[in-house]
Structure formats: C-alpha cells, structure tokens
CSV table of C-alpha atoms and ligand atoms in Angstrom, one decimal:
chain,number,residue,atom,x,y,z
A,1,UNK,CA,4.2,-0.2,-25.8
A,2,UNK,CA,6.5,-2.1,-23.5
A,3,UNK,CA,7.1,-0.4,-20.2
A,4,UNK,CA,9.1,-3.0,-18.4
A,5,UNK,CA,11.1,-1.5,-15.5
A,6,UNK,CA,14.5,-2.7,-14.5
A,7,UNK,CA,15.1,-2.9,-10.8
A,8,UNK,CA,18.2,-3.5,-8.8
A,9,UNK,CA,17.8,-4.6,-5.2
A,10,UNK,CA,20.3,-3.3,-2.8
A,11,UNK,CA,19.5,-6.0,-0.3
A,12,UNK,CA,20.5,-9.6,-0.7
A,13,UNK,CA,18.3,-12.4,0.5
A,14,UNK,CA,20.7,-13.6,3.2
A,15,UNK,CA,20.7,-10.0,4.7
A,16,UNK,CA,17.2,-10.8,5.9
A,17,UNK,CA,18.4,-13.8,7.9
A,18,UNK,CA,19.2,-11.9,11.1
A,19,UNK,CA,15.7,-10.4,11.1
A,20,UNK,CA,13.5,-13.4,10.2
A,21,UNK,CA,15.7,-16.4,10.9
A,22,UNK,CA,17.5,-18.9,8.6
A,23,UNK,CA,14.6,-21.3,8.3
A,24,UNK,CA,12.4,-18.6,6.7
A,25,UNK,CA,15.0,-17.9,4.0
A,26,UNK,CA,15.5,-21.7,3.4
A,27,UNK,CA,11.8,-22.1,3.0
A,28,UNK,CA,11.7,-19.3,0.4
A,29,UNK,CA,14.5,-21.0,-1.6
A,30,UNK,CA,12.6,-24.3,-1.5
A,31,UNK,CA,9.4,-22.7,-2.8
A,32,UNK,CA,11.2,-20.8,-5.5
A,33,UNK,CA,12.6,-24.0,-7.0
A,34,UNK,CA,9.0,-25.0,-7.9
A,35,UNK,CA,8.7,-21.8,-10.0
A,36,UNK,CA,11.9,-22.1,-11.9
A,37,UNK,CA,11.5,-21.3,-15.6
A,38,UNK,CA,8.2,-19.4,-15.2
A,39,UNK,CA,7.8,-15.7,-15.8
A,40,UNK,CA,5.6,-13.7,-13.4
A,41,UNK,CA,4.6,-10.5,-15.1
A,42,UNK,CA,3.3,-7.8,-12.8
A,43,UNK,CA,1.1,-5.1,-14.4
A,44,UNK,CA,-0.1,-2.0,-12.6
A,45,UNK,CA,-0.6,1.7,-13.5
A,46,UNK,CA,2.3,3.5,-11.9
A,47,UNK,CA,6.0,3.0,-11.1
A,48,UNK,CA,5.9,5.7,-8.3
A,49,UNK,CA,3.6,6.8,-5.5
A,50,UNK,CA,1.4,4.7,-3.3
A,51,UNK,CA,1.6,1.3,-1.8
A,52,UNK,CA,1.4,-0.9,-4.9
A,53,UNK,CA,4.5,0.7,-6.5
A,54,UNK,CA,6.2,0.6,-3.1
A,55,UNK,CA,5.8,-3.1,-2.8
A,56,UNK,CA,6.6,-4.1,-6.3
A,57,UNK,CA,9.8,-2.1,-6.2
A,58,UNK,CA,11.2,-4.5,-3.5
A,59,UNK,CA,9.3,-7.6,-4.3
A,60,UNK,CA,10.4,-8.0,-8.0
A,61,UNK,CA,14.1,-7.9,-7.4
A,62,UNK,CA,13.9,-10.3,-4.4
A,63,UNK,CA,11.9,-12.8,-6.5
A,64,UNK,CA,14.6,-12.5,-9.1
A,65,UNK,CA,17.3,-13.3,-6.5
A,66,UNK,CA,15.3,-16.4,-5.7
A,67,UNK,CA,15.5,-17.4,-9.3
A,68,UNK,CA,11.9,-16.5,-10.1
A,69,UNK,CA,11.7,-14.5,-13.3
A,70,UNK,CA,9.4,-11.7,-12.0
A,71,UNK,CA,9.0,-8.5,-14.1
A,72,UNK,CA,7.0,-5.4,-13.9
A,73,UNK,CA,5.1,-3.4,-16.6
A,74,UNK,CA,2.8,-0.4,-16.3
A,75,UNK,CA,-0.2,0.4,-18.5
A,76,UNK,CA,-0.6,3.9,-20.0
A,77,UNK,CA,-3.5,6.2,-19.5
A,78,UNK,CA,-4.5,9.9,-20.0
A,79,UNK,CA,-5.2,12.2,-17.1
A,80,UNK,CA,-8.9,11.8,-17.8
A,81,UNK,CA,-8.5,8.0,-17.5
A,82,UNK,CA,-6.8,8.4,-14.1
A,83,UNK,CA,-9.6,10.7,-13.0
A,84,UNK,CA,-12.1,8.0,-13.8
A,85,UNK,CA,-10.1,5.3,-12.1
A,86,UNK,CA,-9.7,7.5,-9.0
A,87,UNK,CA,-13.4,7.7,-8.9
A,88,UNK,CA,-13.6,3.9,-9.2
A,89,UNK,CA,-11.1,3.7,-6.4
A,90,UNK,CA,-13.2,6.0,-4.1
A,91,UNK,CA,-16.4,4.2,-5.1
A,92,UNK,CA,-14.9,0.8,-4.3
A,93,UNK,CA,-14.0,2.2,-0.9
A,94,UNK,CA,-17.7,2.9,-0.5
A,95,UNK,CA,-17.7,6.6,-1.3
A,96,UNK,CA,-20.5,8.2,-3.3
A,97,UNK,CA,-19.1,9.2,-6.7
A,98,UNK,CA,-20.8,10.5,-9.8
A,99,UNK,CA,-19.7,8.1,-12.5
A,100,UNK,CA,-21.2,8.6,-16.0
A,101,UNK,CA,-21.7,6.4,-19.0
A,102,UNK,CA,-18.8,8.4,-20.6
A,103,UNK,CA,-16.5,7.5,-17.7
A,104,UNK,CA,-17.2,3.8,-18.2
A,105,UNK,CA,-16.7,4.2,-22.0
A,106,UNK,CA,-13.4,6.0,-21.5
A,107,UNK,CA,-12.2,3.2,-19.2
A,108,UNK,CA,-13.1,0.7,-21.9
A,109,UNK,CA,-11.4,2.8,-24.6
A,110,UNK,CA,-8.1,3.1,-22.7
A,111,UNK,CA,-8.2,-0.6,-21.8
A,112,UNK,CA,-8.5,-1.4,-25.5
A,113,UNK,CA,-5.5,0.8,-26.3
A,114,UNK,CA,-3.5,-1.0,-23.6
A,115,UNK,CA,-4.6,-4.4,-24.9
A,116,UNK,CA,-2.9,-3.4,-28.1
A,117,UNK,CA,0.2,-1.8,-26.5
A,118,UNK,CA,1.2,-4.1,-23.6
A,119,UNK,CA,3.3,-7.1,-24.4
A,120,UNK,CA,2.0,-10.2,-22.6
A,121,UNK,CA,4.9,-12.5,-22.1
A,122,UNK,CA,4.3,-13.8,-18.5
A,123,UNK,CA,3.4,-17.4,-17.7
A,124,UNK,CA,1.5,-15.8,-14.7
A,125,UNK,CA,-0.1,-12.4,-15.4
A,126,UNK,CA,-0.3,-10.7,-12.0
A,127,UNK,CA,-2.6,-7.7,-12.5
A,128,UNK,CA,-2.8,-5.1,-9.7
A,129,UNK,CA,-5.9,-3.0,-8.9
A,130,UNK,CA,-8.7,-1.8,-11.1
A,131,UNK,CA,-6.9,0.3,-13.6
A,132,UNK,CA,-5.5,-2.6,-15.7
A,133,UNK,CA,-8.2,-5.1,-14.8
A,134,UNK,CA,-9.6,-5.2,-18.3
A,135,UNK,CA,-6.4,-6.7,-19.8
A,136,UNK,CA,-8.0,-10.0,-18.9
A,137,UNK,CA,-9.7,-9.8,-22.3
A,138,UNK,CA,-6.5,-11.2,-23.8
A,139,UNK,CA,-6.8,-14.4,-21.8
A,140,UNK,CA,-9.2,-16.1,-24.3
A,141,UNK,CA,-6.5,-15.8,-27.0
A,142,UNK,CA,-3.3,-16.5,-25.1
A,143,UNK,CA,-4.4,-18.5,-22.1
A,144,UNK,CA,-1.8,-18.6,-19.2
A,145,UNK,CA,-2.7,-18.0,-15.5
A,146,UNK,CA,-4.2,-14.7,-14.5
A,147,UNK,CA,-4.4,-13.3,-11.0
A,148,UNK,CA,-6.1,-10.0,-10.0
A,149,UNK,CA,-4.6,-8.5,-6.9
A,150,UNK,CA,-7.0,-6.0,-5.2
A,151,UNK,CA,-5.3,-3.6,-2.8
A,152,UNK,CA,-8.5,-1.7,-2.0
A,153,UNK,CA,-10.9,-2.2,0.9
A,154,UNK,CA,-13.9,-3.6,-1.1
A,155,UNK,CA,-15.9,-4.7,1.9
A,156,UNK,CA,-18.6,-2.2,1.1
A,157,UNK,CA,-18.2,-1.2,-2.6
A,158,UNK,CA,-20.5,1.0,-4.7
A,159,UNK,CA,-22.6,-1.7,-6.4
A,160,UNK,CA,-22.5,-0.1,-9.9
A,161,UNK,CA,-18.7,0.1,-10.1
A,162,UNK,CA,-18.2,-3.3,-8.5
A,163,UNK,CA,-20.6,-4.9,-10.9
A,164,UNK,CA,-18.7,-3.4,-13.8
A,165,UNK,CA,-15.3,-4.5,-12.6
A,166,UNK,CA,-16.6,-7.9,-11.5
A,167,UNK,CA,-17.4,-8.5,-15.1
A,168,UNK,CA,-13.6,-8.6,-15.7
A,169,UNK,CA,-12.6,-10.2,-12.4
A,170,UNK,CA,-14.7,-13.4,-13.0
A,171,UNK,CA,-12.5,-14.3,-15.9
A,172,UNK,CA,-9.3,-14.4,-13.8
A,173,UNK,CA,-8.1,-17.7,-12.3
A,174,UNK,CA,-7.9,-16.1,-8.9
A,175,UNK,CA,-8.3,-12.9,-6.9
A,176,UNK,CA,-6.2,-11.7,-4.0
A,177,UNK,CA,-7.5,-9.5,-1.2
A,178,UNK,CA,-5.7,-8.0,1.7
A,179,UNK,CA,-8.2,-8.9,4.5
A,180,UNK,CA,-10.9,-11.5,5.0
A,181,UNK,CA,-13.6,-8.9,5.2
A,182,UNK,CA,-12.8,-7.8,1.6
A,183,UNK,CA,-13.7,-11.2,0.2
A,184,UNK,CA,-16.4,-11.1,-2.5
A,185,UNK,CA,-19.0,-13.5,-4.0
A,186,UNK,CA,-16.9,-14.7,-6.9
A,187,UNK,CA,-16.8,-17.9,-8.9
A,188,UNK,CA,-13.0,-18.0,-8.9
A,189,UNK,CA,-10.5,-18.8,-6.1
A,190,UNK,CA,-9.7,-16.1,-3.6
A,191,UNK,CA,-6.6,-15.7,-1.5
A,192,UNK,CA,-6.1,-13.5,1.5
A,193,UNK,CA,-2.6,-12.1,1.5
A,194,UNK,CA,-1.6,-9.0,3.4
A,195,UNK,CA,0.9,-6.5,1.9
A,196,UNK,CA,4.3,-6.0,3.5
A,197,UNK,CA,7.2,-3.7,4.1
A,198,UNK,CA,10.9,-4.3,3.4
A,199,UNK,CA,12.9,-3.9,6.6
A,200,UNK,CA,16.1,-3.2,4.6
A,201,UNK,CA,14.8,-0.6,2.2
A,202,UNK,CA,15.8,3.0,2.5
A,203,UNK,CA,12.4,3.7,3.9
A,204,UNK,CA,12.7,1.2,6.8
A,205,UNK,CA,16.4,0.5,7.5
A,206,UNK,CA,18.0,1.9,10.7
A,207,UNK,CA,19.2,5.5,10.4
A,208,UNK,CA,21.8,7.2,12.5
A,209,UNK,CA,20.8,10.3,14.5
A,210,UNK,CA,22.9,12.5,12.2
A,211,UNK,CA,20.9,11.6,9.2
A,212,UNK,CA,17.6,12.1,11.0
A,213,UNK,CA,18.7,15.5,12.3
A,214,UNK,CA,19.9,16.5,8.8
A,215,UNK,CA,16.5,15.6,7.3
A,216,UNK,CA,14.7,17.6,10.0
A,217,UNK,CA,16.9,20.6,9.5
A,218,UNK,CA,16.3,20.3,5.7
A,219,UNK,CA,12.6,20.7,6.3
A,220,UNK,CA,13.1,23.5,8.9
A,221,UNK,CA,11.9,21.2,11.7
A,222,UNK,CA,13.2,20.9,15.3
A,223,UNK,CA,12.5,18.2,17.8
A,224,UNK,CA,12.1,20.7,20.7
A,225,UNK,CA,8.5,19.5,21.3
A,226,UNK,CA,6.7,16.2,20.7
A,227,UNK,CA,6.1,15.6,17.0
A,228,UNK,CA,2.9,13.9,15.6
A,229,UNK,CA,3.5,12.7,12.1
A,230,UNK,CA,1.2,11.5,9.3
A,231,UNK,CA,2.8,10.4,6.1
A,232,UNK,CA,0.2,10.1,3.3
A,233,UNK,CA,-0.6,11.1,-0.2
A,234,UNK,CA,-2.8,14.1,-0.1
A,235,UNK,CA,-6.0,12.2,-0.4
A,236,UNK,CA,-9.4,12.9,1.4
A,237,UNK,CA,-9.6,9.3,2.4
A,238,UNK,CA,-6.5,9.8,4.5
A,239,UNK,CA,-8.4,12.5,6.3
A,240,UNK,CA,-5.7,15.2,6.7
A,241,UNK,CA,-8.2,17.7,7.8
A,242,UNK,CA,-9.4,15.4,10.5
A,243,UNK,CA,-5.8,15.0,11.7
A,244,UNK,CA,-5.4,18.8,11.9
A,245,UNK,CA,-8.7,19.0,13.9
A,246,UNK,CA,-7.5,16.3,16.4
A,247,UNK,CA,-4.1,18.0,16.7
A,248,UNK,CA,-5.7,21.3,17.5
A,249,UNK,CA,-7.8,19.7,20.3
A,250,UNK,CA,-4.7,18.1,21.8
A,251,UNK,CA,-2.7,21.3,21.5
A,252,UNK,CA,-5.1,23.1,23.9
A,253,UNK,CA,-3.6,21.1,26.8
A,254,UNK,CA,-0.3,19.7,25.5
A,255,UNK,CA,2.3,21.6,23.6
A,256,UNK,CA,3.2,19.7,20.5
A,257,UNK,CA,3.7,20.0,16.7
A,258,UNK,CA,2.2,18.3,13.7
A,259,UNK,CA,3.9,17.2,10.5
A,260,UNK,CA,1.7,16.2,7.5
A,261,UNK,CA,4.1,14.9,4.8
A,262,UNK,CA,3.2,13.5,1.5
A,263,UNK,CA,3.4,13.7,-2.2
A,264,UNK,CA,1.4,13.0,-5.2
A,265,UNK,CA,1.0,9.8,-7.3
A,266,UNK,CA,0.9,10.0,-11.1
A,267,UNK,CA,-2.4,8.0,-11.0
A,268,UNK,CA,-4.0,10.3,-8.4
A,269,UNK,CA,-5.2,13.5,-10.0
A,270,UNK,CA,-7.0,14.8,-6.8
A,271,UNK,CA,-3.9,15.4,-4.7
A,272,UNK,CA,-3.1,19.0,-5.7
A,273,UNK,CA,-6.6,20.1,-4.7
A,274,UNK,CA,-6.5,18.3,-1.4
A,275,UNK,CA,-3.0,19.7,-0.7
A,276,UNK,CA,-4.5,23.2,-1.3
A,277,UNK,CA,-7.3,22.5,1.2
A,278,UNK,CA,-4.9,21.3,3.8
A,279,UNK,CA,-2.6,24.3,3.4
A,280,UNK,CA,-5.5,26.7,3.8
A,281,UNK,CA,-6.7,24.9,6.8
A,282,UNK,CA,-3.3,25.0,8.5
A,283,UNK,CA,-2.6,28.6,7.6
A,284,UNK,CA,-1.4,30.7,10.5
A,285,UNK,CA,-0.7,27.8,12.8
A,286,UNK,CA,3.1,27.7,13.1
A,287,UNK,CA,3.1,24.3,14.8
A,288,UNK,CA,1.6,22.6,11.7
A,289,UNK,CA,4.1,21.7,9.1
A,290,UNK,CA,2.8,20.6,5.6
A,291,UNK,CA,5.6,19.0,3.7
A,292,UNK,CA,5.4,18.2,0.0
A,293,UNK,CA,7.9,15.4,-0.4
A,294,UNK,CA,8.9,14.4,-3.9
A,295,UNK,CA,8.8,10.7,-5.1
A,296,UNK,CA,11.8,8.6,-4.0
A,297,UNK,CA,12.1,10.5,-0.7
A,298,UNK,CA,12.6,7.3,1.1
A,299,UNK,CA,15.3,8.3,3.5
A,300,UNK,CA,13.4,11.5,4.3
A,301,UNK,CA,10.2,9.6,5.1
A,302,UNK,CA,12.2,7.1,7.2
A,303,UNK,CA,13.8,10.0,9.1
A,304,UNK,CA,10.4,11.7,9.7
A,305,UNK,CA,8.9,8.5,11.0
A,306,UNK,CA,11.9,7.9,13.3
A,307,UNK,CA,11.8,11.5,14.5
A,308,UNK,CA,8.1,11.2,15.4
A,309,UNK,CA,6.8,10.9,18.9
A,310,UNK,CA,3.6,9.4,17.6
A,311,UNK,CA,2.6,8.4,14.1
A,312,UNK,CA,-1.0,8.9,12.9
A,313,UNK,CA,-2.8,7.3,10.1
A,314,UNK,CA,-6.3,8.6,10.5
A,315,UNK,CA,-7.7,7.1,7.3
A,316,UNK,CA,-11.4,6.9,6.6
A,317,UNK,CA,-10.9,4.0,4.3
A,318,UNK,CA,-7.7,2.0,3.8
A,319,UNK,CA,-6.9,-1.2,1.9
A,320,UNK,CA,-4.0,-1.9,4.3
A,321,UNK,CA,-2.0,1.1,5.1
A,322,UNK,CA,1.7,0.4,4.6
A,323,UNK,CA,2.6,3.5,6.6
A,324,UNK,CA,1.4,1.7,9.7
A,325,UNK,CA,3.7,-1.3,9.4
A,326,UNK,CA,6.5,1.2,8.5
A,327,UNK,CA,5.8,3.1,11.8
A,328,UNK,CA,5.4,-0.1,13.9
A,329,UNK,CA,8.7,-1.5,12.5
A,330,UNK,CA,10.3,1.6,13.9
A,331,UNK,CA,8.7,0.8,17.3
A,332,UNK,CA,6.5,3.9,17.2
A,333,UNK,CA,3.2,4.3,19.0
A,334,UNK,CA,0.5,4.6,16.3
A,335,UNK,CA,-3.0,6.1,16.4
A,336,UNK,CA,-5.0,5.0,13.4
A,337,UNK,CA,-8.5,4.8,12.0
A,338,UNK,CA,-10.3,1.5,12.7
A,339,UNK,CA,-10.9,0.9,9.0
A,340,UNK,CA,-10.1,-1.6,6.2
A,341,UNK,CA,-6.8,-3.5,6.7
A,342,UNK,CA,-5.7,-1.3,9.6
A,343,UNK,CA,-7.0,-3.5,12.5
A,344,UNK,CA,-4.9,-6.3,11.1
A,345,UNK,CA,-1.9,-4.3,12.1
A,346,UNK,CA,-3.2,-2.3,15.1
A,347,UNK,CA,-4.6,-4.6,17.7
A,348,UNK,CA,-6.2,-2.0,19.9
A,349,UNK,CA,-4.3,-1.2,23.1
A,350,UNK,CA,-1.8,-3.9,22.2
A,351,UNK,CA,0.1,-2.8,19.2
A,352,UNK,CA,-1.3,0.8,19.0
A,353,UNK,CA,-4.6,2.7,19.4
A,354,UNK,CA,-7.5,2.7,17.0
A,355,UNK,CA,-9.9,5.6,16.6
A,356,UNK,CA,-13.3,6.1,15.1
A,357,UNK,CA,-13.7,9.9,15.3
A,358,UNK,CA,-11.7,13.1,15.5
A,359,UNK,CA,-12.4,13.2,19.3
A,360,UNK,CA,-11.3,9.6,19.6
A,361,UNK,CA,-8.1,10.4,17.8
A,362,UNK,CA,-7.5,13.4,20.1
A,363,UNK,CA,-8.1,11.3,23.2
A,364,UNK,CA,-5.7,8.6,22.0
A,365,UNK,CA,-3.0,11.2,21.2
A,366,UNK,CA,-3.4,12.7,24.7
A,367,UNK,CA,-3.1,9.3,26.3
A,368,UNK,CA,0.1,8.5,24.5
A,369,UNK,CA,1.7,11.9,25.0
A,370,UNK,CA,1.0,11.9,28.7
A,371,UNK,CA,2.1,8.3,29.2
A,372,UNK,CA,5.4,7.7,27.4
A,373,UNK,CA,6.0,4.2,28.9
A,374,UNK,CA,2.6,3.0,27.6
A,375,UNK,CA,3.5,4.5,24.2
A,376,UNK,CA,6.9,2.7,24.2
A,377,UNK,CA,5.3,-0.6,25.1
A,378,UNK,CA,2.7,-0.3,22.3
A,379,UNK,CA,5.5,0.5,19.8
A,380,UNK,CA,7.6,-2.5,20.9
A,381,UNK,CA,4.6,-4.9,20.6
A,382,UNK,CA,3.9,-3.4,17.2
A,383,UNK,CA,7.4,-4.1,16.0
A,384,UNK,CA,7.2,-7.8,16.9
A,385,UNK,CA,3.7,-8.0,15.3
A,386,UNK,CA,5.2,-6.7,12.0
A,387,UNK,CA,8.2,-9.0,12.3
A,388,UNK,CA,5.8,-12.0,12.5
A,389,UNK,CA,3.3,-11.0,9.9
A,390,UNK,CA,4.1,-8.0,7.6
A,391,UNK,CA,7.7,-8.3,6.4
A,392,UNK,CA,8.4,-8.8,2.7
A,393,UNK,CA,9.7,-12.3,3.5
A,394,UNK,CA,6.2,-13.4,4.6
A,395,UNK,CA,4.7,-11.8,1.5
A,396,UNK,CA,7.2,-13.6,-0.8
A,397,UNK,CA,6.2,-16.9,0.8
A,398,UNK,CA,2.5,-16.2,0.4
A,399,UNK,CA,2.8,-15.1,-3.2
A,400,UNK,CA,5.0,-18.1,-4.2
A,401,UNK,CA,2.5,-20.5,-2.5
A,402,UNK,CA,-0.3,-18.9,-4.4
A,403,UNK,CA,1.6,-19.1,-7.7
A,404,UNK,CA,2.2,-22.8,-7.1
A,405,UNK,CA,-1.4,-23.4,-6.1
A,406,UNK,CA,-2.6,-22.0,-9.4
A,407,UNK,CA,-1.4,-25.2,-11.0
A,408,UNK,CA,-3.3,-27.4,-8.6
A,409,UNK,CA,-7.0,-28.1,-8.9
A,410,UNK,CA,-8.8,-25.7,-6.6
A,411,UNK,CA,-10.6,-28.4,-4.6
A,412,UNK,CA,-7.2,-29.7,-3.4
A,413,UNK,CA,-5.3,-26.7,-2.3
A,414,UNK,CA,-6.6,-24.5,0.5
A,415,UNK,CA,-4.0,-21.9,1.8
B,501,UDP,N1,4.6,7.3,0.6
B,501,UDP,C1,5.7,8.0,0.0
B,501,UDP,N2,5.6,9.3,-0.3
B,501,UDP,C2,4.5,10.0,0.1
B,501,UDP,C3,3.4,9.3,0.7
B,501,UDP,C4,3.5,8.0,1.0
B,501,UDP,O1,6.7,7.3,-0.3
B,501,UDP,O2,4.5,11.2,-0.2
B,501,UDP,C5,4.7,5.9,0.8
B,501,UDP,C6,4.4,5.5,2.2
B,501,UDP,O3,5.6,5.6,3.0
B,501,UDP,C7,4.0,4.0,2.0
B,501,UDP,C8,3.2,4.1,0.7
B,501,UDP,O4,3.8,5.3,0.0
B,501,UDP,O5,5.1,3.2,1.8
B,501,UDP,C9,1.8,4.4,0.9
B,501,UDP,O6,1.1,3.2,1.1
B,501,UDP,P1,-0.2,3.1,1.9
B,501,UDP,O7,-0.6,1.6,1.9
B,501,UDP,O8,0.0,3.6,3.3
B,501,UDP,O9,-1.2,4.0,1.2
B,501,UDP,P2,-1.7,4.2,-0.4
B,501,UDP,O10,-0.9,5.4,-0.8
B,501,UDP,O11,-1.3,3.0,-1.1
B,501,UDP,O12,-3.2,4.5,-0.3
C-alpha cells in the first residue's frame, strides 16, 4: 500500500535569507545540484505527532524546492504493533521493559506485511526510527542506498532490543544519530546530525499579541501571573508528574501557574493512560492547566510558548527535544533535563538551565522567576545558539552532504 503524502511548503527558500544569510542559501543550492535526478524516499511510521513527523513535514517540501525529489511514505501497523514499538522505544532509551518472544514475532510479522505493501521507488531509502527498520530486507533484491536515521537516545540501550534491531541496522549503508554519545559499534558509516526547527513554520514564526491573547483566551488562560509551560506528548519519559512536583515546590514561595500542553501520536498508545495520571495528580490545583491539544495545533503551541515566562522540558530521556529549540528560538529561558540531546541545545547557565532532579528543577525555576534579567539573557543567547546550529537550513545542508557522501568510498569522506 502506497502512503505517499503530498506536502506544500508555505515558505520559499529565499524567505530564509534574512534569518541565515545569503551564503547559506547559495550553499544549499550548490549542494542540491549534485543530487538532481535522484529520489530520496523517507519512510517512518506516522504523518502526525512527535518530532520526526514535525521535521519531515518541513524538510520534504524544502528539498523539493531545491530540486531534490524528496518524498515521504509511512508504514502501516496495528495498535498491537505500535504497543510493541513503543516498548522498543522505551527500552532503547534504557528503560526496563518486558518484551516477549511474541512481541518480537509480531514486529517481524508486521515488517513482512509492510515489505509487501510499501512501494520502494527511492534512489536513497531514508528510514526513520525502529518501526520501519526491517524494510532493509528488500535491499538484497533492489539494491540502492539505505540510511537508517535514529532519533532516539541510544547511549544506554536495553541490550536485547538493541541486539535485535542491530541485526537490521548492519545491512544499511549508513546510520545517523543525533548526538556523538549515541554512536554505536557498527560496521557501517555513522553520521552525527542534529534535528532542527523551521523558523518560518506556523509553530515558530512571529505572532502578534492579538493572536497570542486569543489562543490564551481560547484555553481559558490569563497571563496575570508568571506562566511555566511544558509542551510534550503525554509520555512518562517527559516526566509530567515531575514537572508538577517541581511547580508545587516553587509555588510555595512564588505565585505562578503551570501549563502542561500536549497531544497524542498515532504511534504512541501509552499517552491516554499518562494523561489520566497527570489529570488525577493535578486535580484540585487551579493553577495547573492540563491542555489536550489536537494535532496540527501549531499556532496554538507557538502562542503558548510565546506566552510562557519559562519553558520546561524536564525529560528523563530525550533523543533531542525539538521543543527546546522551539522555545529558545522564541528567546525564552528554558529549564530542561540534562539528558540525551538536550545539553547540545542547553549549555548550562549560558543558553538555559539544566536540571537532574525535581529539586534541581524547582531551584532553577525560582532562580529565573526571581531574576528576569538573567532569564532574558539566557533566552537571547539561546536564540543565537539555535540560529547557528539548529535551524532547518543547517539540517538540509547536513542531509545533502550525507546523501552525496553515500556515493563516495567511506575512507575518503569524513563529515
Ligand atoms: N508537539 C505538538 N503537539 C503536541 C506535543 C508536541 O505539535 O501535543 C510538537 C512539539 O512542538 C515538537 C514535537 O511535537 O515540535 C515534539 O518533538 P520532541 O523532539 O520535543 O519530542 P518527541 O515527541 O519527538 O519525543
């Protein structure tokens, strides 16, 4: 079954020039010429929800504008399959998970179905995350270049799950990880490429105060007291309960409010359960606002981030954490867990504050709430850090260099 999505970008490549400079755009055009006539086929497991879908939605149309024929397909899977892959996801992040023989068998069964249903037409098959990793079985027959893009923090994976997935990964031509600490012992080439945000998307573009106020009013929020905001899928690894605990500690001495906003992803079956836990935990506290935001609520999320006094991302594990770059791009002070790809974005005390515990998070929040000038400076530094490193233009450049490098012998090219 062919699931190719058709995407229209609202932004034109030249619109990025005032943000990143003309030479950056010229460089992208030059690189794209070397990929003319090749099809880059992205394959993942969902069109909506989570960071991978967020990136592809903007990346694919921009590659198309550059003349690179990039396309995007998703695999299909039952709820049970996504329950298994969610367990894989958690286990790769290092969490203890009970994964049975039947789980592995179901993974293989759904992979087999997708091998029959997906149409493989790309010159470069760019496969994202564990769900579709088994599609590599088709390489023996059709050849082409295959890249596995891992968006997960696999620095300390559950050995059993990693061994299983590694059996597929070793057949790829290359693997891409988001941080140097995630690199693995693999006989194939590995690239370190950080994800990115699109500064011109509805999620990140400038908003006028009227739009922000309207969104706040729509959610029944007022900005009469400092607002701490965490935007995340309702997932235990985002530690929403830890955020509430830290907030309650701060609230004892500083009057403020907390907004936990997020939705669910079609490939994340746990979120309803976590949302229930969070709602129960917050019950009775009128300064805690739990918002269930539907997919495509980009302007709403943008407005909530812009309305925030402080943004939190108190993750316990995190591949990268796009929400952090989103917050920093809006020059917001951020308090975030010192895990996974987060420290690439938050240089402690320079572009934000890192925390290791609930108490640490509460301490950081108090520091920022009682010193607005310090908070402002961290936000400003953060914005420049994102401009230099985590905008979609850098990401396009890295991907195109990687695609080009796939044609070169691995002992010559080192990115
Ligand atoms: N996001 C969203 N709606 C939600 C929760 C998150 O659009 O309800 C967005 C968020 O703004 C970010 C992405 O989804 O762009 C989440 O990426 P991140 O890397 O932070 O986490 P992931 O969900 O991939 O673990």
